[in-house]
Short mmCIF file of C-alpha atoms in Angstrom, two decimals:
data_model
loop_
_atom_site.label_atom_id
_atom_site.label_comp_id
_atom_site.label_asym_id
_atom_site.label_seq_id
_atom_site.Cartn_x
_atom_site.Cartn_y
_atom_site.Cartn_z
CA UNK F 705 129.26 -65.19 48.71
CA UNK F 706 127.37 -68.37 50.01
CA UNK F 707 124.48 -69.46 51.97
CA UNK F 708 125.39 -69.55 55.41
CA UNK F 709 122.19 -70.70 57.17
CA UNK F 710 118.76 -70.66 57.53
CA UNK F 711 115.52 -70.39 59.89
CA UNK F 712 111.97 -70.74 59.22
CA UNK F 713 109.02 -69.60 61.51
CA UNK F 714 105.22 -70.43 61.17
CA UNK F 715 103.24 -67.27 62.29
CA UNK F 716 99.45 -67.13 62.35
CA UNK F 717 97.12 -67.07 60.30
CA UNK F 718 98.52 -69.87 58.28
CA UNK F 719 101.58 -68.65 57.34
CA UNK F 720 105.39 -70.16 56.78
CA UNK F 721 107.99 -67.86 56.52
CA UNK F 722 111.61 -68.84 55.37
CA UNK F 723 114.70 -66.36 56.17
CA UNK F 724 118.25 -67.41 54.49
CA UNK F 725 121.34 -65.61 55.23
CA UNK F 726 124.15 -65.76 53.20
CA UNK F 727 128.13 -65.23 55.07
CA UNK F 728 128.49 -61.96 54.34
CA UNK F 729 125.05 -61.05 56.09
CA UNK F 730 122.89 -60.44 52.97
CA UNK F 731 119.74 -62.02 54.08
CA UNK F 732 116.51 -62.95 51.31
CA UNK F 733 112.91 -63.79 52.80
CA UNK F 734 110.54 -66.56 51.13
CA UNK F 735 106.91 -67.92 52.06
CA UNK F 736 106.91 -71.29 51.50
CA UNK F 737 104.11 -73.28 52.07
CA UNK F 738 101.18 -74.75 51.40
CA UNK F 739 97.59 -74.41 53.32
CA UNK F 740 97.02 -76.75 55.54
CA UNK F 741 99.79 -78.45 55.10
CA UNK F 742 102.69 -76.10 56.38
CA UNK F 743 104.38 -78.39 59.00
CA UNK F 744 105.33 -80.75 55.67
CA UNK F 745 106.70 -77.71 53.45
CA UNK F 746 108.79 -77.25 56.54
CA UNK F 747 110.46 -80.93 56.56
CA UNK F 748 110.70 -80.32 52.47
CA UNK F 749 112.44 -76.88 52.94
CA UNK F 750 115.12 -78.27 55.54
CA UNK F 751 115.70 -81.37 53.56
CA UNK F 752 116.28 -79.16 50.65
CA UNK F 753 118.24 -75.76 52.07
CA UNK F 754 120.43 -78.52 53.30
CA UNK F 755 121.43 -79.47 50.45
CA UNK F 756 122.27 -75.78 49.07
CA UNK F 757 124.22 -74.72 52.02
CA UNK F 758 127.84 -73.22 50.89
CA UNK F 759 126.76 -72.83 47.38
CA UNK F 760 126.56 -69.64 46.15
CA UNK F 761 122.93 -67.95 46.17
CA UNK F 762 123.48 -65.88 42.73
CA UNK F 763 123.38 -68.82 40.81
CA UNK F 764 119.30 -69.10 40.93
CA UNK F 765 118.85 -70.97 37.67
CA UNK F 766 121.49 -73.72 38.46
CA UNK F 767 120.00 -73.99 42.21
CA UNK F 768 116.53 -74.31 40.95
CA UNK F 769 117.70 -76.79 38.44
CA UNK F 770 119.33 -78.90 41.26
CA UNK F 771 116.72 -78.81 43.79
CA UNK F 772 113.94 -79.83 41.02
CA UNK F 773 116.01 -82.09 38.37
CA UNK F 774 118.54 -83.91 41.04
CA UNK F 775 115.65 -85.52 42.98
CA UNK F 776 114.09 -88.89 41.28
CA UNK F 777 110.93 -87.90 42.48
CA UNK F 778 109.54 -84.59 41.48
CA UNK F 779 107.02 -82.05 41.71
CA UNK F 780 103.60 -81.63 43.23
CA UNK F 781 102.55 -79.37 45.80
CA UNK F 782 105.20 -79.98 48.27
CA UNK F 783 108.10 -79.63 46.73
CA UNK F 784 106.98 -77.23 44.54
CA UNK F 785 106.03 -75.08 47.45
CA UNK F 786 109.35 -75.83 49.60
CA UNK F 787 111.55 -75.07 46.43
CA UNK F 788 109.31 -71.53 45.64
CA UNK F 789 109.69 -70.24 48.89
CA UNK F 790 114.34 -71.29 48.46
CA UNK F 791 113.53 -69.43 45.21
CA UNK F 792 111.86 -65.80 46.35
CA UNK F 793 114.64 -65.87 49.50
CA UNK F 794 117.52 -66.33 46.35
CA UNK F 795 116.04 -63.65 44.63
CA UNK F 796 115.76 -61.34 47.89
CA UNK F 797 119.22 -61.60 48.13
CA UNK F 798 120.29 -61.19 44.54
CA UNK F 799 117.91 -58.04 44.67
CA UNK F 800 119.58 -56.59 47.96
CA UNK F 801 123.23 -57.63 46.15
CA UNK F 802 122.73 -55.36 43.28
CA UNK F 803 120.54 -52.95 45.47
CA UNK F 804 117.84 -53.26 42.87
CA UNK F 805 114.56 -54.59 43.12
CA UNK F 806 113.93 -58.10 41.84
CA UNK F 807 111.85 -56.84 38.32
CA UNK F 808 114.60 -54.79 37.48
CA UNK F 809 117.06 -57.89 37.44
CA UNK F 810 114.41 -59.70 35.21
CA UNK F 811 114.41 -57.42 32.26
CA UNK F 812 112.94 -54.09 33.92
CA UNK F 813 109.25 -52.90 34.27
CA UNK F 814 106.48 -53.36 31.73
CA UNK F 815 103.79 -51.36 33.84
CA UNK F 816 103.74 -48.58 36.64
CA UNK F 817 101.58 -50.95 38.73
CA UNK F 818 98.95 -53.88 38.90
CA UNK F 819 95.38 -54.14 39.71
CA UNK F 820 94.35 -56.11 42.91
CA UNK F 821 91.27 -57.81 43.89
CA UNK F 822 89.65 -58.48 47.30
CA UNK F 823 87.49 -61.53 48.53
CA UNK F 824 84.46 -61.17 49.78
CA UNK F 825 81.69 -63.71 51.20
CA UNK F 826 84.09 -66.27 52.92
CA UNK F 827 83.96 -69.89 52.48
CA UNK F 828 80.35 -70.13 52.38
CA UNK F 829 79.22 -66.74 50.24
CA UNK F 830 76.89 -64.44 52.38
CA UNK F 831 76.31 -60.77 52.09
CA UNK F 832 78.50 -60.35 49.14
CA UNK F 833 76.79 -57.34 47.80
CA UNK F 834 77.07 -55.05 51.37
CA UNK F 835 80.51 -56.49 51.46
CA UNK F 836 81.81 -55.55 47.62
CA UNK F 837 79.70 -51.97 48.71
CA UNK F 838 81.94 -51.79 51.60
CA UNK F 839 85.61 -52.18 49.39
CA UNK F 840 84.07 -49.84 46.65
CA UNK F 841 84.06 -47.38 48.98
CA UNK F 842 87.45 -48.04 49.94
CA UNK F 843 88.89 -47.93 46.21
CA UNK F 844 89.13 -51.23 45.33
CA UNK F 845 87.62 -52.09 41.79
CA UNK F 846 87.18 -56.05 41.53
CA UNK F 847 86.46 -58.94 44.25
CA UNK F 848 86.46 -62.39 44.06
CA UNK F 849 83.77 -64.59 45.92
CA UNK F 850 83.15 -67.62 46.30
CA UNK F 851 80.23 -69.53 44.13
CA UNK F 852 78.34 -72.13 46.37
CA UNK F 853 78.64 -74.25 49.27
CA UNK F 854 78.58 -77.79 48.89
CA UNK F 855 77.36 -79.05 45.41
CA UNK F 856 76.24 -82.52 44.66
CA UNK F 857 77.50 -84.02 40.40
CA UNK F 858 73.53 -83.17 40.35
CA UNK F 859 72.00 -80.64 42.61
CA UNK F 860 69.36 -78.59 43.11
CA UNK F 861 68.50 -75.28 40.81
CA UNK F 862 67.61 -73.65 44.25
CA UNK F 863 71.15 -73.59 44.83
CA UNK F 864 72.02 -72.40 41.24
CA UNK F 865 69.36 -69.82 41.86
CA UNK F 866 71.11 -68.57 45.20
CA UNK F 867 74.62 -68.25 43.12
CA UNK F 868 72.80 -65.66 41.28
CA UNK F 869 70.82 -63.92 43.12
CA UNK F 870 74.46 -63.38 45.15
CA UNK F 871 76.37 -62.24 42.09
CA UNK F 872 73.04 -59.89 41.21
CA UNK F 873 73.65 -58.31 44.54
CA UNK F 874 77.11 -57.25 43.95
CA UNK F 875 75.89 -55.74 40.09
CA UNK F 876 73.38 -53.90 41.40
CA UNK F 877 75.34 -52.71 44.54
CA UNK F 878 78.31 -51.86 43.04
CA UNK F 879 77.64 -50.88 39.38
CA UNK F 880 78.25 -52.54 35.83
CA UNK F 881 81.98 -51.11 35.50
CA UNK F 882 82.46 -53.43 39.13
CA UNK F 883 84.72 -56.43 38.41
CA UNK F 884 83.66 -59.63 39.42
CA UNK F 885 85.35 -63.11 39.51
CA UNK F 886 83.44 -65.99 40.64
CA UNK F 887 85.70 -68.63 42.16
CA UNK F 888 83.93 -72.05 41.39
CA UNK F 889 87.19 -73.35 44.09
CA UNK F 890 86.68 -77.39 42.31
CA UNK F 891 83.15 -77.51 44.45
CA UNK F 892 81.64 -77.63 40.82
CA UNK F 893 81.23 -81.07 39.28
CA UNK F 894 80.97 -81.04 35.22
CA UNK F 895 77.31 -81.21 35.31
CA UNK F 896 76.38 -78.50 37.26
CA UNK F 897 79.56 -76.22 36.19
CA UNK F 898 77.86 -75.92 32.77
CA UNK F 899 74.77 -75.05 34.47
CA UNK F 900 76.43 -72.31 35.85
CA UNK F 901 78.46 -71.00 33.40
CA UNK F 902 75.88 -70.63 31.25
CA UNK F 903 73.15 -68.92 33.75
CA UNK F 904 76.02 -66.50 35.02
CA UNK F 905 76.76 -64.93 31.57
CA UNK F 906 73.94 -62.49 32.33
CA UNK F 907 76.37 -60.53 34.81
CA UNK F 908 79.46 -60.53 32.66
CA UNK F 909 82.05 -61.71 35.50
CA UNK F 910 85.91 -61.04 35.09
CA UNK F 911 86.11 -64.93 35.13
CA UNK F 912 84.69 -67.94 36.05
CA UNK F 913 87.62 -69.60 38.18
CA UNK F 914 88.56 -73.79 38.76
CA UNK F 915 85.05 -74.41 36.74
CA UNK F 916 87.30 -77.95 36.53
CA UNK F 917 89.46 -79.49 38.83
CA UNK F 918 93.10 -79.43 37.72
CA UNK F 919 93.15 -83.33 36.99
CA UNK F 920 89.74 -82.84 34.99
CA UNK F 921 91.14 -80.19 33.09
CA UNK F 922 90.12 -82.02 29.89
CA UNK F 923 86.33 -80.94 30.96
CA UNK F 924 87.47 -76.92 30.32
CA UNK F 925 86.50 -77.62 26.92
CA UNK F 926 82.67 -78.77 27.53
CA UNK F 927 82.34 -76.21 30.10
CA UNK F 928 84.02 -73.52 27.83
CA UNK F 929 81.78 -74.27 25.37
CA UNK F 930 78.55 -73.24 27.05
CA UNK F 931 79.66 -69.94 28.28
CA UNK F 932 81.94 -66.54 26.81
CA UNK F 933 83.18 -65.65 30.14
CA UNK F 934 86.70 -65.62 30.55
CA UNK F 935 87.94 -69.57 31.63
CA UNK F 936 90.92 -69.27 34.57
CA UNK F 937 92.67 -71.71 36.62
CA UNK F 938 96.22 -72.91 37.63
CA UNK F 939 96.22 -72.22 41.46
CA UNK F 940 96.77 -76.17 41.88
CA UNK F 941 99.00 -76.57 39.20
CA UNK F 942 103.01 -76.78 39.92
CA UNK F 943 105.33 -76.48 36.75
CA UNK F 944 105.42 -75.42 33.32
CA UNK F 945 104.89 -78.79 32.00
CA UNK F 946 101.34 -79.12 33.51
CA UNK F 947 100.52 -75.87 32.18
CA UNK F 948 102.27 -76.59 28.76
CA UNK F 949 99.17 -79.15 28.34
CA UNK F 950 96.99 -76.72 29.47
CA UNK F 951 97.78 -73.84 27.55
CA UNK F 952 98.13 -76.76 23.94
CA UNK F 953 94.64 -77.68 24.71
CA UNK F 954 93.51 -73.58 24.45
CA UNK F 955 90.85 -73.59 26.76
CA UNK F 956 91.66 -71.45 29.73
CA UNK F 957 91.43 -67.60 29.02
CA UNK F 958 93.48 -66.40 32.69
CA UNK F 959 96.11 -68.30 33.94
CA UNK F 960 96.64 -68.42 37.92
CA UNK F 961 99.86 -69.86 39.06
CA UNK F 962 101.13 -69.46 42.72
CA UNK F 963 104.50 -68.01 43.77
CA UNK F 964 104.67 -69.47 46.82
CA UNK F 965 103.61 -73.29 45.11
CA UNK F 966 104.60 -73.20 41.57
CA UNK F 967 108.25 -73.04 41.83
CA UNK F 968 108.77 -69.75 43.05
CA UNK F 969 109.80 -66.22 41.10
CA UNK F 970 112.00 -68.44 38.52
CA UNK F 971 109.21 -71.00 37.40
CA UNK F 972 106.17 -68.57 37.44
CA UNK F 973 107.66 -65.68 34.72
CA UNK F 974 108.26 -68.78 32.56
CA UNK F 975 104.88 -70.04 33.14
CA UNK F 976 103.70 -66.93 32.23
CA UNK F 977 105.66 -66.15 29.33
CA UNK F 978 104.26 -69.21 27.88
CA UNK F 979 100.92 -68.44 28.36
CA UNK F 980 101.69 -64.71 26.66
CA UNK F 981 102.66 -67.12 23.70
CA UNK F 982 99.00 -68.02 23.39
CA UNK F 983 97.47 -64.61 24.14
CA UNK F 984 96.50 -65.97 27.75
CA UNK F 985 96.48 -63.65 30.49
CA UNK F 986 97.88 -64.46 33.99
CA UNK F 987 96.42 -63.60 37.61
CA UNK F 988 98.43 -64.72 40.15
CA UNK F 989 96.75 -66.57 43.12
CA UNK F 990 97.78 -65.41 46.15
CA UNK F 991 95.80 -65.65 49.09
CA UNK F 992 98.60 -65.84 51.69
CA UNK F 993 101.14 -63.24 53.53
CA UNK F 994 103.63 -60.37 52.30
CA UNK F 995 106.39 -62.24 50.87
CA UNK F 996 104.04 -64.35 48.00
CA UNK F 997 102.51 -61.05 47.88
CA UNK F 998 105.68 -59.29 47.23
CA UNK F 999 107.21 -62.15 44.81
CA UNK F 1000 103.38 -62.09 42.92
CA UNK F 1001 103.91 -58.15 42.30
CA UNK F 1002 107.64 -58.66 41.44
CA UNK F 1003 106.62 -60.53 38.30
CA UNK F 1004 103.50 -58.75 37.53
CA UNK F 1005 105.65 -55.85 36.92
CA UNK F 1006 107.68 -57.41 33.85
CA UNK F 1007 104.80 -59.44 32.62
CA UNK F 1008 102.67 -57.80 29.68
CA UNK F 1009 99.93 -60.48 30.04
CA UNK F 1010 99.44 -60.07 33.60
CA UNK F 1011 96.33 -58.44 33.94
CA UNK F 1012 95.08 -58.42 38.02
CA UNK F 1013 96.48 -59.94 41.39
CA UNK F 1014 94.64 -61.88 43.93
CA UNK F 1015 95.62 -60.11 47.73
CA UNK F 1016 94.63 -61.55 51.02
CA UNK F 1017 94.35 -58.04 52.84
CA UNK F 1018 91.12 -58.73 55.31
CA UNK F 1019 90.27 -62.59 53.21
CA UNK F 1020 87.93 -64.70 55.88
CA UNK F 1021 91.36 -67.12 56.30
CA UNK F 1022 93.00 -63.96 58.35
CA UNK F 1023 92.37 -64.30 61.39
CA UNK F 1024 94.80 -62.82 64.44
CA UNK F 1025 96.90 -61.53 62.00
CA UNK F 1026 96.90 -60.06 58.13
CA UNK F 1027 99.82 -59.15 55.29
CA UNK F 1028 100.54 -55.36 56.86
CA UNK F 1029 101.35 -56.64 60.74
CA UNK F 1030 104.54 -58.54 59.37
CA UNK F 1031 106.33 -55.68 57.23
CA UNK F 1032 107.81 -52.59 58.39
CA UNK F 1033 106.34 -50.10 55.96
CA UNK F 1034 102.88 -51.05 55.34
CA UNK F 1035 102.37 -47.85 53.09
CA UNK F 1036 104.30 -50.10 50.43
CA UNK F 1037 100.98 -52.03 49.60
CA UNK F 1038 99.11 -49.68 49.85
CA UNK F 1039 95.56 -49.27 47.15
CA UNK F 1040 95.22 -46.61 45.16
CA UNK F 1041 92.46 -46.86 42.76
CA UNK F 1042 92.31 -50.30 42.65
CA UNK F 1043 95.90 -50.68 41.78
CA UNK F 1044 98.91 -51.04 43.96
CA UNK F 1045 101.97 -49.81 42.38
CA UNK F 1046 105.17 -51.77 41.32
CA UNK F 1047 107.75 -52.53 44.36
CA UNK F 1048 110.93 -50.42 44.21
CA UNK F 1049 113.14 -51.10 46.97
CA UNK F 1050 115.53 -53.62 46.59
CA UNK F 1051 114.87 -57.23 46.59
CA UNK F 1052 111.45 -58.35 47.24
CA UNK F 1053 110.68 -54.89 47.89
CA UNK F 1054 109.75 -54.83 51.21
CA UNK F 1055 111.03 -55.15 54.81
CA UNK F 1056 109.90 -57.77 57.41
CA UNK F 1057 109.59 -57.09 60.93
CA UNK F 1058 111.66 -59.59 62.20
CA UNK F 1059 111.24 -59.20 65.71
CA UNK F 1060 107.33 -59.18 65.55
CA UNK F 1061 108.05 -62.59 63.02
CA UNK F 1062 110.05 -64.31 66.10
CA UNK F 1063 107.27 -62.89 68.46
CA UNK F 1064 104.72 -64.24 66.40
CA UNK F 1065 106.44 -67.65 65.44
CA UNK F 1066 106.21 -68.99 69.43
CA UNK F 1067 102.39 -68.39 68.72
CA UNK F 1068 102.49 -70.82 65.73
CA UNK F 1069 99.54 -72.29 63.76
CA UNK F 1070 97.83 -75.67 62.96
CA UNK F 1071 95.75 -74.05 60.25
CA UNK F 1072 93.65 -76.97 58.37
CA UNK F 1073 90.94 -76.45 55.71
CA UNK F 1074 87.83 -77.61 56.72
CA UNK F 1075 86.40 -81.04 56.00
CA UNK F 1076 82.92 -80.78 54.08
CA UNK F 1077 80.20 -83.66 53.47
CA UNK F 1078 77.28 -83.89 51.80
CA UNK F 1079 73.45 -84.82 53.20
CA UNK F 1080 74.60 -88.25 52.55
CA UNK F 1081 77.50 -88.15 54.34
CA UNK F 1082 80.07 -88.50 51.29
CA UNK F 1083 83.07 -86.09 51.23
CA UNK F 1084 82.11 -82.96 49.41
CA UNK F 1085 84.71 -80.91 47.38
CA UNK F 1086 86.13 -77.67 49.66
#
């Protein structure tokens, strides 16, 4: 067998989908991208795929190996992203060869199924309370929101004050059993990140999430140091040797790499086993379509340390489209009690609507994160 081809479509919200099809008509899906930035995965992906065209798409390891090791330059968020996405279609197909799904081919199921989180609040945190209410109600058990708008290295305690009288809405509204992670998204300079961390103790959050920016990470330790909540980050890290340092230094509690940015399926249940090495639990990020979503759930299932994934179902970035419109069988992530059970159909687990894909491709996106600034007119952290 060998990879015959490929395509790749962008479909709203902010999505890149990758299909590769092998010549005897086994085809694997992958979401490679990153936000904002998907027309550059794209160019990465081609340069890449055509590279690995005639080689034969079982061999995962050595095809990882080649697309990260045979390049001088390496890493970072683009290739990283444009090799995870090669890596999830591989798998698909390896899956769909053996007519097993993908956990089964990486040592078999550790858990039934996974508990999920919704966001709530959107990019600048309002009605958070009503809106964790609202999921409750639903089923779902844990959110995530986001902690503050724009912060200064030295703000304002009115603004620490509106953090909690947010997160004090969603305790009282929802109850003390509610999970709550607090997403401090790298908006949170050292100074004011121990503020916080410290003043938000008092509502005993799942986590407190980026309190540092990935190339502070040194900082963890100050900031860990004036709080007991749980410490996790990782979305913007890329490889096991950034989180190698990470996990040596021993102060991050939940670690959060990305399927669709840190290497794919292959990379992140390595990442994770390491971080199971140093009693570290893992929550994938995953705030983008079906196939990350799929891959994320994949590897939750064989991981003991995995503990919660991030979803995107009805997150403020979905707009004109969300996770279920692009697969076949939507029942297959569907909620139950806060927990979505482990993928059993072969592959990745689920089936994409290929026609609505191509539909939804000549649509297209130019999705860009938004560009913040401060009352002085200096870039602020997003």
């Amino acid at each position: 067998m060998k990879i015959k081809s490929y395509e790749m479509f962008t479909v709203p919200p902010r999505w890149l989908f990758l299909k590769v099809e092998t010549d005897d008509g086994l085809v694997g899906w992958g979401e490679p991208v990153i936000e904002g930035k998907a027309a550059t995965v794209k160019a990465a992906v081609a340069e890449l795929m055509d590279t690995i065209i005639g080689k034969d798409p079982m061999n995962i390891e050595g095809i990882w190996n080649e697309l990260y090791r045979a390049g001088f330059y390496r890493g970072g968020p683009i290739l990283m992203s444009a090799l995870a996405g090669i890596d999830q279609a591989l798998w698909d197909i390896k899956g769909k060869y053996y007519n097993a799904p993908v956990h089964q081919l990486l040592g078999g199921k550790a858990r039934e199924k996974i508990k999920v989180y919704s966001w709530v609040g959107g990019d600048r945190p309002v009605d958070v309370g009503a809106a964790a209410l609202e999921l409750k109600n639903t089923g779902i058990t844990a959110v995530k929101m986001n902690a503050t708008e724009e912060l200064q290295y030295i703000d304002s305690y009115s603004k620490v004050d509106a953090v909690l009288e947010r997160v004090a809405s969603i305790r009282e509204m929802c109850g003390n059993d509610f999970g709550i992670g607090i997403d401090f998204h790298g908006r949170v300079h050292k100074p004011m990140a121990k503020v916080l961390a410290k003043e938000l103790e008092q509502f005993r959050p799942m986590f407190l999430e980026e309190p540092a920016l990935p190339e502070n990470n040194e900082n963890l330790r100050d900031i860990a140091m004036h709080t007991s909540i749980p410490i996790a980050t990782g979305e913007r890290m890329f490889s096991k040797w950034q989180f190698k340092t990470l996990l040596q230094d021993g102060y991050v509690d939940i670690i959060q790499p990305d399927l669709s940015h840190a290497g794919g399926i292959t990379e992140c249940k390595k990442i994770i086993s390491m971080a199971e090495a140093y009693d570290v639990a893992a929550a994938p990020h995953c705030p983008l379509g079906p196939i990350a979503l799929a891959a994320c759930i994949q590897v939750d299932a064989t991981c003991h340390n995995a503990v919660i994934q991030e979803q995107s179902l009805g997150i403020h970035y979905n707009k004109g489209n969300d996770i279920l419109d692009y697969v076949t069988d939507a029942s297959v992530f569907e909620y139950t009690e806060g927990h979505v059970e482990v993928l059993d159909k072969p592959g990745l687990g689920i089936e994409i609507n290929e026609d609505y894909v191509r539909e939804r491709s000549m649509v297209g996106h130019n999705w860009k994160n938004p560009v913040w600034l401060h009352q002085d007119g200096s870039i602020a952290e997003w």
